[in-house]
Amino acid sequence: MPIGSNFNDFLKSEGIYEDCTAAAIKKNLAWQITDAMQAQSITKTAMTEKLQTSRAALNRLLDATDTSLTLKRLASAAAALGKQVR
């Protein structure tokens, strides 16, 4: 890479831009959901009830390294906390 090029260009040249972007977005969303749960004193048990899902599914949602979740699931979690994904 030439001096002065940006990091995104580097990631693209390595063929990992999309994976890195997805991981960064998921990490941020997982952090925001966890933070909102703590701020509202919502336990994992209560959150699973709000989402009508299993504890394992909630753990995947909160796992910053798991990028396999759908936007629908993330939007549902945000809505359960009175938030929305933008």
mmCIF file of C-alpha atoms in Angstrom:
data_model
loop_
_atom_site.group_PDB
_atom_site.id
_atom_site.type_symbol
_atom_site.label_atom_id
_atom_site.label_comp_id
_atom_site.label_asym_id
_atom_site.label_seq_id
_atom_site.Cartn_x
_atom_site.Cartn_y
_atom_site.Cartn_z
ATOM 1 C CA MET A 1 0.000 0.000 0.000
ATOM 2 C CA PRO A 2 1.308 3.447 -0.825
ATOM 3 C CA ILE A 3 1.986 5.882 1.985
ATOM 4 C CA GLY A 4 -1.023 8.117 2.516
ATOM 5 C CA SER A 5 -3.633 5.526 1.588
ATOM 6 C CA ASN A 6 -6.353 4.917 4.149
ATOM 7 C CA PHE A 7 -7.065 1.921 6.332
ATOM 8 C CA ASN A 8 -10.261 1.027 4.463
ATOM 9 C CA ASP A 9 -8.255 0.733 1.263
ATOM 10 C CA PHE A 10 -5.854 -1.605 3.052
ATOM 11 C CA LEU A 11 -8.695 -3.792 4.339
ATOM 12 C CA LYS A 12 -10.211 -3.909 0.846
ATOM 13 C CA SER A 13 -6.884 -4.878 -0.706
ATOM 14 C CA GLU A 14 -6.614 -7.729 1.822
ATOM 15 C CA GLY A 15 -10.186 -8.830 0.999
ATOM 16 C CA ILE A 16 -11.384 -8.421 4.595
ATOM 17 C CA TYR A 17 -13.183 -5.075 4.524
ATOM 18 C CA GLU A 18 -16.705 -6.518 4.709
ATOM 19 C CA ASP A 19 -15.828 -8.945 7.515
ATOM 20 C CA CYS A 20 -14.129 -6.226 9.548
ATOM 21 C CA THR A 21 -17.019 -3.825 9.014
ATOM 22 C CA ALA A 22 -19.590 -6.452 10.055
ATOM 23 C CA ALA A 23 -17.567 -7.303 13.158
ATOM 24 C CA ALA A 24 -17.250 -3.637 14.149
ATOM 25 C CA ILE A 25 -20.972 -3.002 13.695
ATOM 26 C CA LYS A 26 -21.922 -6.130 15.681
ATOM 27 C CA LYS A 27 -19.513 -5.265 18.500
ATOM 28 C CA ASN A 28 -20.997 -1.786 18.746
ATOM 29 C CA LEU A 29 -24.605 -3.028 18.687
ATOM 30 C CA ALA A 30 -23.903 -5.737 21.281
ATOM 31 C CA TRP A 31 -22.328 -3.119 23.537
ATOM 32 C CA GLN A 32 -25.283 -0.736 23.111
ATOM 33 C CA ILE A 33 -27.826 -3.464 23.857
ATOM 34 C CA THR A 34 -25.894 -4.596 26.947
ATOM 35 C CA ASP A 35 -25.560 -0.986 28.100
ATOM 36 C CA ALA A 36 -29.291 -0.339 27.643
ATOM 37 C CA MET A 37 -30.163 -3.522 29.529
ATOM 38 C CA GLN A 38 -27.969 -2.430 32.437
ATOM 39 C CA ALA A 39 -29.322 1.126 32.388
ATOM 40 C CA GLN A 40 -32.882 -0.211 32.556
ATOM 41 C CA SER A 41 -31.996 -2.959 35.061
ATOM 42 C CA ILE A 42 -33.207 -5.631 32.652
ATOM 43 C CA THR A 43 -31.804 -9.074 33.407
ATOM 44 C CA LYS A 44 -30.985 -11.639 30.745
ATOM 45 C CA THR A 45 -33.982 -13.659 31.925
ATOM 46 C CA ALA A 46 -36.302 -10.675 31.493
ATOM 47 C CA MET A 47 -34.791 -9.902 28.098
ATOM 48 C CA THR A 48 -35.355 -13.461 26.879
ATOM 49 C CA GLU A 49 -39.003 -13.110 27.900
ATOM 50 C CA LYS A 50 -39.332 -9.765 26.078
ATOM 51 C CA LEU A 51 -37.816 -11.284 22.936
ATOM 52 C CA GLN A 52 -39.617 -14.619 23.354
ATOM 53 C CA THR A 53 -36.344 -16.433 22.760
ATOM 54 C CA SER A 54 -33.908 -18.717 24.514
ATOM 55 C CA ARG A 55 -30.995 -17.775 26.753
ATOM 56 C CA ALA A 56 -28.626 -19.235 24.139
ATOM 57 C CA ALA A 57 -30.102 -16.976 21.438
ATOM 58 C CA LEU A 58 -29.736 -13.944 23.720
ATOM 59 C CA ASN A 59 -26.129 -14.867 24.427
ATOM 60 C CA ARG A 60 -25.470 -15.006 20.661
ATOM 61 C CA LEU A 61 -27.096 -11.584 20.334
ATOM 62 C CA LEU A 62 -24.836 -10.153 23.043
ATOM 63 C CA ASP A 63 -21.710 -11.921 21.749
ATOM 64 C CA ALA A 64 -19.704 -9.187 20.048
ATOM 65 C CA THR A 65 -17.885 -11.740 17.884
ATOM 66 C CA ASP A 66 -21.008 -13.452 16.478
ATOM 67 C CA THR A 67 -21.878 -11.683 13.233
ATOM 68 C CA SER A 68 -24.430 -14.251 12.064
ATOM 69 C CA LEU A 69 -27.492 -12.496 13.482
ATOM 70 C CA THR A 70 -30.091 -10.902 11.275
ATOM 71 C CA LEU A 71 -31.031 -7.252 11.309
ATOM 72 C CA LYS A 72 -34.540 -8.349 12.241
ATOM 73 C CA ARG A 73 -33.272 -9.958 15.469
ATOM 74 C CA LEU A 74 -31.156 -6.894 16.299
ATOM 75 C CA ALA A 75 -34.099 -4.581 15.595
ATOM 76 C CA SER A 76 -36.332 -6.715 17.834
ATOM 77 C CA ALA A 77 -33.843 -6.450 20.692
ATOM 78 C CA ALA A 78 -33.593 -2.695 20.243
ATOM 79 C CA ALA A 79 -37.392 -2.357 20.223
ATOM 80 C CA ALA A 80 -37.657 -4.429 23.409
ATOM 81 C CA LEU A 81 -35.450 -1.798 25.038
ATOM 82 C CA GLY A 82 -37.421 1.138 23.626
ATOM 83 C CA LYS A 83 -34.699 1.850 21.041
ATOM 84 C CA GLN A 84 -34.336 1.518 17.307
ATOM 85 C CA VAL A 85 -31.501 0.578 14.980
ATOM 86 C CA ARG A 86 -30.357 3.459 12.794
#
